[in-house]
Coordinates of C-alpha atoms in Angstrom, one line a residue:
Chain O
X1 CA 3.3 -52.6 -44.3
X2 CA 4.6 -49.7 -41.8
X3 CA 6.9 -47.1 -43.5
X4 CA 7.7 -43.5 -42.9
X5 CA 6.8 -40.5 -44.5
X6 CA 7.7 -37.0 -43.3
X7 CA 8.6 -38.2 -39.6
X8 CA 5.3 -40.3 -38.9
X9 CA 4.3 -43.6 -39.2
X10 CA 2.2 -44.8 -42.1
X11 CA 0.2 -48.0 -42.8
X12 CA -0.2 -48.8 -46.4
X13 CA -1.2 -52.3 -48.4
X14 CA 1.3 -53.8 -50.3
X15 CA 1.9 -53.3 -53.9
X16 CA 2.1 -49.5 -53.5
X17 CA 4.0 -47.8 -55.9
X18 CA 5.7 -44.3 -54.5
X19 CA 3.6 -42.7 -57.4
X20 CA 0.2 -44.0 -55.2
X21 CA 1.9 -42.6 -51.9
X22 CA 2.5 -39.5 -53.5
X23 CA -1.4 -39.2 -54.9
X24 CA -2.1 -40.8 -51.2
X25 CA -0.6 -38.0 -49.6
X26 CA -2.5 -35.4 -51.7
X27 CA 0.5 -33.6 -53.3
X28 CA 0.2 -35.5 -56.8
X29 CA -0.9 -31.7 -58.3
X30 CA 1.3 -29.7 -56.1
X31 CA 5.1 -29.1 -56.7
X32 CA 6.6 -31.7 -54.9
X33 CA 9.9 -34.2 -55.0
X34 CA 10.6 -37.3 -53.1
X35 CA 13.1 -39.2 -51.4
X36 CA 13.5 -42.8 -50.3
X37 CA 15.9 -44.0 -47.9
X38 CA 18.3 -40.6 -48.7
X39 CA 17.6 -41.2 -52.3
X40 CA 15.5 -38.7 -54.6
X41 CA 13.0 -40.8 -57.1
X42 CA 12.9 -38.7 -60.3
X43 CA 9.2 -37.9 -60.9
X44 CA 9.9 -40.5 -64.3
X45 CA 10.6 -43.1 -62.2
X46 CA 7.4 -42.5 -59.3
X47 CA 5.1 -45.4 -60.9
X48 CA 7.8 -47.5 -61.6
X49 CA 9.2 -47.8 -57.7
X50 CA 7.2 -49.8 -55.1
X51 CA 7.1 -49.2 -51.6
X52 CA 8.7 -51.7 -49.4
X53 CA 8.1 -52.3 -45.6
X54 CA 10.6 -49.8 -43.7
X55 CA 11.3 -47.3 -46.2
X56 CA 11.7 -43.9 -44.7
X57 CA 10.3 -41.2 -47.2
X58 CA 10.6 -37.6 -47.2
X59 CA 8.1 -35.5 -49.1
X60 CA 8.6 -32.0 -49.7
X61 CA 7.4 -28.9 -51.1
X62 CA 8.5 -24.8 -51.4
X63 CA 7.4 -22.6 -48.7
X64 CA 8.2 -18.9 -48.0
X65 CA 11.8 -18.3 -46.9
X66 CA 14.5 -16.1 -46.8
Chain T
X1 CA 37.0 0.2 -69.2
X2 CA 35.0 0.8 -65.5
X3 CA 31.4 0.9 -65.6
X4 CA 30.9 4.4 -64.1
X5 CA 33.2 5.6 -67.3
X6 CA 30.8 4.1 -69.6
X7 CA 27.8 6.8 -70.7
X8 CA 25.3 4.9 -69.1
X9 CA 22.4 7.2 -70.2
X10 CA 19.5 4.4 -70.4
X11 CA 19.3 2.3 -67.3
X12 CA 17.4 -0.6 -68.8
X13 CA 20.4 -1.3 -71.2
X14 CA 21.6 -1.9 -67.6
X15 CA 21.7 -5.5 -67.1
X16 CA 22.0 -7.9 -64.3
X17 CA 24.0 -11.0 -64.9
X18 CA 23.9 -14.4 -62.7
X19 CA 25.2 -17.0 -64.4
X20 CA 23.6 -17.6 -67.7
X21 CA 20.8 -15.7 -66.8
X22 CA 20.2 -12.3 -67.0
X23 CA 17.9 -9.8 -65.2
X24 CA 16.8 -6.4 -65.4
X25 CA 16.1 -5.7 -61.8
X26 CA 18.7 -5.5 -58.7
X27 CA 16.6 -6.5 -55.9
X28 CA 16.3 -9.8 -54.7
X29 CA 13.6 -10.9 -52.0
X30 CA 12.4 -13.3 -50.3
X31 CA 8.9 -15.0 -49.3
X32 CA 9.3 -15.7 -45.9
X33 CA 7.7 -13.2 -42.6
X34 CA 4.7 -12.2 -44.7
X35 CA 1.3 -12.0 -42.9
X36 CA 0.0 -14.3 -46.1
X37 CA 0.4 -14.8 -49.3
X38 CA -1.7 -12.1 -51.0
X39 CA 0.7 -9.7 -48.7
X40 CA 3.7 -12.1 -49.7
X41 CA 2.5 -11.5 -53.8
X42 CA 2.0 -7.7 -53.5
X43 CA 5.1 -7.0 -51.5
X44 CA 7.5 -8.8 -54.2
X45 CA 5.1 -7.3 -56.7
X46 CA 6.1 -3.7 -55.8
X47 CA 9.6 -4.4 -55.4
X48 CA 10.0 -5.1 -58.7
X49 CA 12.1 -8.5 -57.9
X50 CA 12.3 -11.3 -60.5
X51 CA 14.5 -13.6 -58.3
X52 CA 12.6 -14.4 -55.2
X53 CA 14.1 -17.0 -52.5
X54 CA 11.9 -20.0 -51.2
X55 CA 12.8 -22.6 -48.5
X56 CA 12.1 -26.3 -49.0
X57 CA 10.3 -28.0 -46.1
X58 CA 8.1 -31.3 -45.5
X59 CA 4.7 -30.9 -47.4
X60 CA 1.6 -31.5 -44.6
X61 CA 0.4 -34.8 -45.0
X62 CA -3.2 -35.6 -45.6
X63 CA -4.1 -32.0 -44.1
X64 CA -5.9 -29.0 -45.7
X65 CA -4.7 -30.3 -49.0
X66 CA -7.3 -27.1 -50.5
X67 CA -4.8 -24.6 -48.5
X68 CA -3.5 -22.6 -50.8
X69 CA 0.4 -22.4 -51.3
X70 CA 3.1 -19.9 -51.9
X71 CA 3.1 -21.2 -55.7
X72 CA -0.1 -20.4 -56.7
X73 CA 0.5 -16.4 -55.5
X74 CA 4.3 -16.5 -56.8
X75 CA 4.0 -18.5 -59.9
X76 CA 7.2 -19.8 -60.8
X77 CA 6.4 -19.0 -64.3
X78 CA 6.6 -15.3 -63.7
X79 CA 9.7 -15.4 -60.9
X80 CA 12.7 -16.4 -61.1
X81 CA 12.8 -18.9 -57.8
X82 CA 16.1 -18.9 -55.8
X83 CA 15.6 -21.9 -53.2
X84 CA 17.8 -21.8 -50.3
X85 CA 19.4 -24.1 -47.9
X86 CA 18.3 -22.1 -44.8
X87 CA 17.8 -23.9 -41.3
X88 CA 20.8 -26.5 -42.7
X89 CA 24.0 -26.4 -40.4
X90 CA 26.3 -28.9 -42.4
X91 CA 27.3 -29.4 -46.3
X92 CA 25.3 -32.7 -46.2
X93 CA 22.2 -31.4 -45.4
X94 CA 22.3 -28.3 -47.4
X95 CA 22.9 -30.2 -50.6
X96 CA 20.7 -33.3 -49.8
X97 CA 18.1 -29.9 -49.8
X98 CA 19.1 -28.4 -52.9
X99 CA 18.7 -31.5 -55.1
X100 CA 15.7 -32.4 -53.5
X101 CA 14.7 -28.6 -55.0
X102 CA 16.4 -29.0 -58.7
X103 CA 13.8 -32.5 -58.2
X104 CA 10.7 -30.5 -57.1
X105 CA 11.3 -27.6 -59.9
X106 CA 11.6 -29.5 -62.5
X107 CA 15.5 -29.2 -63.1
X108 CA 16.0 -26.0 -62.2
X109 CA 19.7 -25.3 -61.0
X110 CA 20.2 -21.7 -60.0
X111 CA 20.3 -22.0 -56.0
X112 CA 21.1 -20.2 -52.8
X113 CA 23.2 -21.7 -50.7
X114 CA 23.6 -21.0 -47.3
X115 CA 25.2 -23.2 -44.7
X116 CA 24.7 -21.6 -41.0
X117 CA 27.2 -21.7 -38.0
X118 CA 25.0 -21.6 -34.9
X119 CA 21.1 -20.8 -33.8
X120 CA 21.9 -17.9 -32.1
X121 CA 23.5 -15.7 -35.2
X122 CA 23.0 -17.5 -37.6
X123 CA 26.3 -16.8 -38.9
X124 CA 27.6 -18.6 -41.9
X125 CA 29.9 -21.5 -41.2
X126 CA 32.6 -21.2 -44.2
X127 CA 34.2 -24.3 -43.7
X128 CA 30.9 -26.2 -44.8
X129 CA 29.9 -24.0 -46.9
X130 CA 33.1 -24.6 -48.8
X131 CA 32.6 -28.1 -48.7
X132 CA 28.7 -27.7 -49.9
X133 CA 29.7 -25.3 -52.9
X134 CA 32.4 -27.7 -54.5
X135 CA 29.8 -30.5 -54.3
X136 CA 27.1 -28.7 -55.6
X137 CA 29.4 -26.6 -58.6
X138 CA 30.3 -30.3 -59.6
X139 CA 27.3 -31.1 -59.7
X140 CA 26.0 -28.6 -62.0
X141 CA 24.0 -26.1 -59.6
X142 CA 24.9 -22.7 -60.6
X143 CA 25.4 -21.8 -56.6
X144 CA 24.6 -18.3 -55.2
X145 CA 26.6 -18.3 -52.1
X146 CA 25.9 -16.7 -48.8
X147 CA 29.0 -15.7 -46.7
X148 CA 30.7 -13.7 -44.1
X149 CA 32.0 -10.5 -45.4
X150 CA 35.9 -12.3 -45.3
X151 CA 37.5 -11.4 -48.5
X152 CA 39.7 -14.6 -48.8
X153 CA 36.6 -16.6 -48.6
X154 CA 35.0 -14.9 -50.6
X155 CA 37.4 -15.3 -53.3
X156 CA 37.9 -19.1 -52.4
X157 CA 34.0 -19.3 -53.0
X158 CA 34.4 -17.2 -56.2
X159 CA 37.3 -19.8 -57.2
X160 CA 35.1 -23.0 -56.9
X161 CA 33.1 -21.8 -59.1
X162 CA 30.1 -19.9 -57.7
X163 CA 28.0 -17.7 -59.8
X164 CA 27.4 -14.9 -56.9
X165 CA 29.0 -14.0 -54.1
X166 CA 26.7 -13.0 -51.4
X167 CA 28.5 -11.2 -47.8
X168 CA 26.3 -10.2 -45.2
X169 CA 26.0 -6.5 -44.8
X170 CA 25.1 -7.6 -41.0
X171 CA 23.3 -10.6 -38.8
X172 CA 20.1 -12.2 -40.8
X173 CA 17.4 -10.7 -39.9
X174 CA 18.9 -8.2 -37.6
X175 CA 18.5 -5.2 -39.8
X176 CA 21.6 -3.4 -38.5
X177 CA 22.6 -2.3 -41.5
X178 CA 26.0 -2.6 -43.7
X179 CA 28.6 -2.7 -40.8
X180 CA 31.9 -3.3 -42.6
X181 CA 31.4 -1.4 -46.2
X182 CA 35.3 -1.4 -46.2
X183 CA 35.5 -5.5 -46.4
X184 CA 32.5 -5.2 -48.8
X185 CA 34.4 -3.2 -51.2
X186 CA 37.7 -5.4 -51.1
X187 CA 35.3 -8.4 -51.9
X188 CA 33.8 -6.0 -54.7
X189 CA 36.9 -4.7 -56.2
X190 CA 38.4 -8.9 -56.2
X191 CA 35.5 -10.1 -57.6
X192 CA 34.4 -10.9 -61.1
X193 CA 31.3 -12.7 -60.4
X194 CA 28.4 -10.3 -58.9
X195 CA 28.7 -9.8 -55.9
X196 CA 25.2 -9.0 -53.6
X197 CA 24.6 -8.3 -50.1
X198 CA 22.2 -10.4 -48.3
X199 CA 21.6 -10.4 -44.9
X200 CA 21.2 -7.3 -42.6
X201 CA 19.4 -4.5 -44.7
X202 CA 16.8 -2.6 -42.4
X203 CA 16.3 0.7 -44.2
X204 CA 16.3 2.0 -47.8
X205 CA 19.2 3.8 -47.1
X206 CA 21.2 0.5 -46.4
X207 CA 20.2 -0.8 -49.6
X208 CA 21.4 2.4 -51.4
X209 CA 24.6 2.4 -49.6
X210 CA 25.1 -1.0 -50.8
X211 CA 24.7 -0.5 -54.2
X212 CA 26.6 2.6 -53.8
X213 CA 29.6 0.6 -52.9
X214 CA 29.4 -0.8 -56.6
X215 CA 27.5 -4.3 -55.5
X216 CA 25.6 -6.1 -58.2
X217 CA 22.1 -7.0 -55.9
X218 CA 20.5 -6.7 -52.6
X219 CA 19.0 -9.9 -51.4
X220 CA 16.3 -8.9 -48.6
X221 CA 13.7 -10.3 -46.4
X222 CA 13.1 -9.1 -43.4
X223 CA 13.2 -5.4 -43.9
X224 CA 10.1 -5.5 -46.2
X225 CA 8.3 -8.1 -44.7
X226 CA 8.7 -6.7 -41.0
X227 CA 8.1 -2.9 -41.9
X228 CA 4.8 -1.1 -40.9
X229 CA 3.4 -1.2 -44.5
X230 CA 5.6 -4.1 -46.5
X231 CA 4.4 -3.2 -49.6
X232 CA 5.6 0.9 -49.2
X233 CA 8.6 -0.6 -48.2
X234 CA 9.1 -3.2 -51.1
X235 CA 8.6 0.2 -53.5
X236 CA 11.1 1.9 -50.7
X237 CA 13.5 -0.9 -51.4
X238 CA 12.9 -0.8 -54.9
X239 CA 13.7 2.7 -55.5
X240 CA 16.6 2.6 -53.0
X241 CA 18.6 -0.4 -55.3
X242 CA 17.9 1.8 -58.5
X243 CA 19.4 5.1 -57.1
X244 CA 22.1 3.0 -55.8
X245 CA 23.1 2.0 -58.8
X246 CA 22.4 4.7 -60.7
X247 CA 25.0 6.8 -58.1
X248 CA 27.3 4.0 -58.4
X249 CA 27.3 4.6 -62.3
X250 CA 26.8 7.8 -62.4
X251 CA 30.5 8.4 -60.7
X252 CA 30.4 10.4 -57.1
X253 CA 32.1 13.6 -56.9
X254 CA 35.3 13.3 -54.6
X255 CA 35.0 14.4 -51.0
X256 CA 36.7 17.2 -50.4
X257 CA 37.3 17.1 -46.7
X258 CA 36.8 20.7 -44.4
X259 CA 37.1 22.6 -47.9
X260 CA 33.7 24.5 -49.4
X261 CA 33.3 24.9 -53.1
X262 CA 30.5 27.6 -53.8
X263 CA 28.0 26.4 -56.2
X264 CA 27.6 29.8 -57.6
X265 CA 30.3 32.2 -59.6
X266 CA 31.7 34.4 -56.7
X267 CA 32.4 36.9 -59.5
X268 CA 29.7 39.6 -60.7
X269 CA 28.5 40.0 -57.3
X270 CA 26.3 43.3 -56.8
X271 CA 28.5 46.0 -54.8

């Protein structure tokens, strides 16, 4: 299945769960939270929600600012 | 009674109060600018700061997932972290940002938020940031709020429901300096929630002046990050927010304007 995460295209199998993606991604250990379709999944619910063709994830983290 | 009446004769019974937290030191910074992060860690380090500012962006995907990361030198278990809503230009976007930061710190609610106007100055666009604050007070953020140095706004903001009102002294980044102290201290003198200026600080002496003018905080970037040595200036910064204050408390004497009043008795002088 083709969804998005961050802006780019990504090719996964089915039967992902957003908890995989996340560990997929390599951010599992890092301070992260993500967001489906304009929705934030609370870390509780990560291996509980699958990932279905089309959804548009954003995955994000702290960095230096201002 | 005021705060420069009371006897204020230890400055760490001096405390710092943002919504239901409480801090010891006036200087707020941020983590952005720095050449990397061990610069980044012993900047804020000699500043003294507890509440330091982050931004929230995309994580890298699949590369140099060994890179090391602002956390691991700024351990939110030593900082108080202030994410912000910078680079957002609407309400929407702004909070859509700051719950995806309460998500990513674990519930944490105290925020910055700062909705800008334009690219080019950065300025703060108060209709959306009104918008943005009522939202996110509702909500239950306890919302630091970044504004123009408008006193009606300032008190609109203070109405919703923010925690701290935070004026720009100037433009972001610009380090001209405090350019209106006069709308500062209207905005000081209506406000009951701290007030703190963010944006604009160059010098040491523009912090001082700040705190001078009876604000609660300086918020600052830029001015440490961008100095020759970052980490003299962070100890700069810090020691220009603490005479600040302590002036501020201590009570000024009044100006006496194109009048001289000797020091020394004028009497007993040798003849």
């Amino acid at each position: 299945m083709k969804i998005w995460v961050n802006g780019e295209i990504k090719i996964f199998d089915e039967n992902l769960t957003v908890y995989n993606l996340v560990e997929e991604i390599g951010v599992l250990n890092k301070k992260f939270a993500v967001e489906c379709n304009g929705e934030i999944i609370p870390k509780s619910n990560l291996q509980d929600t699958l990932v279905k063709e089309g959804d548009k994830f954003e995955i994000v983290g702290a960095v230096g600012g201002g | 009674m005021k705060l420069s009446e009371q006897l204020v004769v230890d400055s760490s019974s001096d405390k710092f109060i943002v919504g239901s937290r409480k801090f010891n030191s006036r200087l707020l910074v941020g983590t952005g600018k720095y050449k990397d992060f061990k610069e980044t860690k012993d900047a804020i380090s000699e500043s003294g700061a507890e509440i330091v500012t982050i931004a929230i962006r995309r994580t890298n995907i699949g590369q140099n997932l060994d890179e090391p990361s602002l956390i691991d030198f700024i351990p939110p278990s030593d900082f108080t972290y202030l994410p912000n809503t910078a680079g957002c230009f609407n309400a929407e976007d702004s909070i859509r940002t700051l719950r995806l930061a309460r998500e990513l710190l674990d519930g944490h609610n105290l925020v910055k938020l700062e909705v800008l106007g334009d690219k080019e100055t950065l300025y703060p666009n108060v209709i959306e940031t009104i918008e943005a604050a009522k939202v996110l007070v509702k909500d239950g953020f306890e919302v630091m709020v970044y504004t123009s140095d408008d006193p009606i706004v300032a008190k609109m903001l203070e109405d919703i429901g923010c925690v701290a009102i935070m004026p720009l002294a100037s433009l972001i980044g610009s380090g001209m300096g405090i350019l209106n102290p006069w709308n500062l201290e209207i905005i000081i003198k209506n406000s009951s929630v701290p007030v703190i200026v963010d944006a604009g600080v160059g010098t040491a002496s523009d912090a001082s002046i700040a705190m001078e003018l009876g604000c609660d905080g300086v918020l600052m970037n830029t001015a440490i990050a961008e100095a020759k040595n970052p980490i003299m200036m962070a100890r700069a910064m810090r020691k220009a927010v603490e005479a600040g204050r302590e002036a501020y408390l201590a009570g000024r004497m009044n100006k006496k304007l194109y009048q001289a009043d000797p020091s020394s008795p004028l009497s007993g002088l040798i003849k």
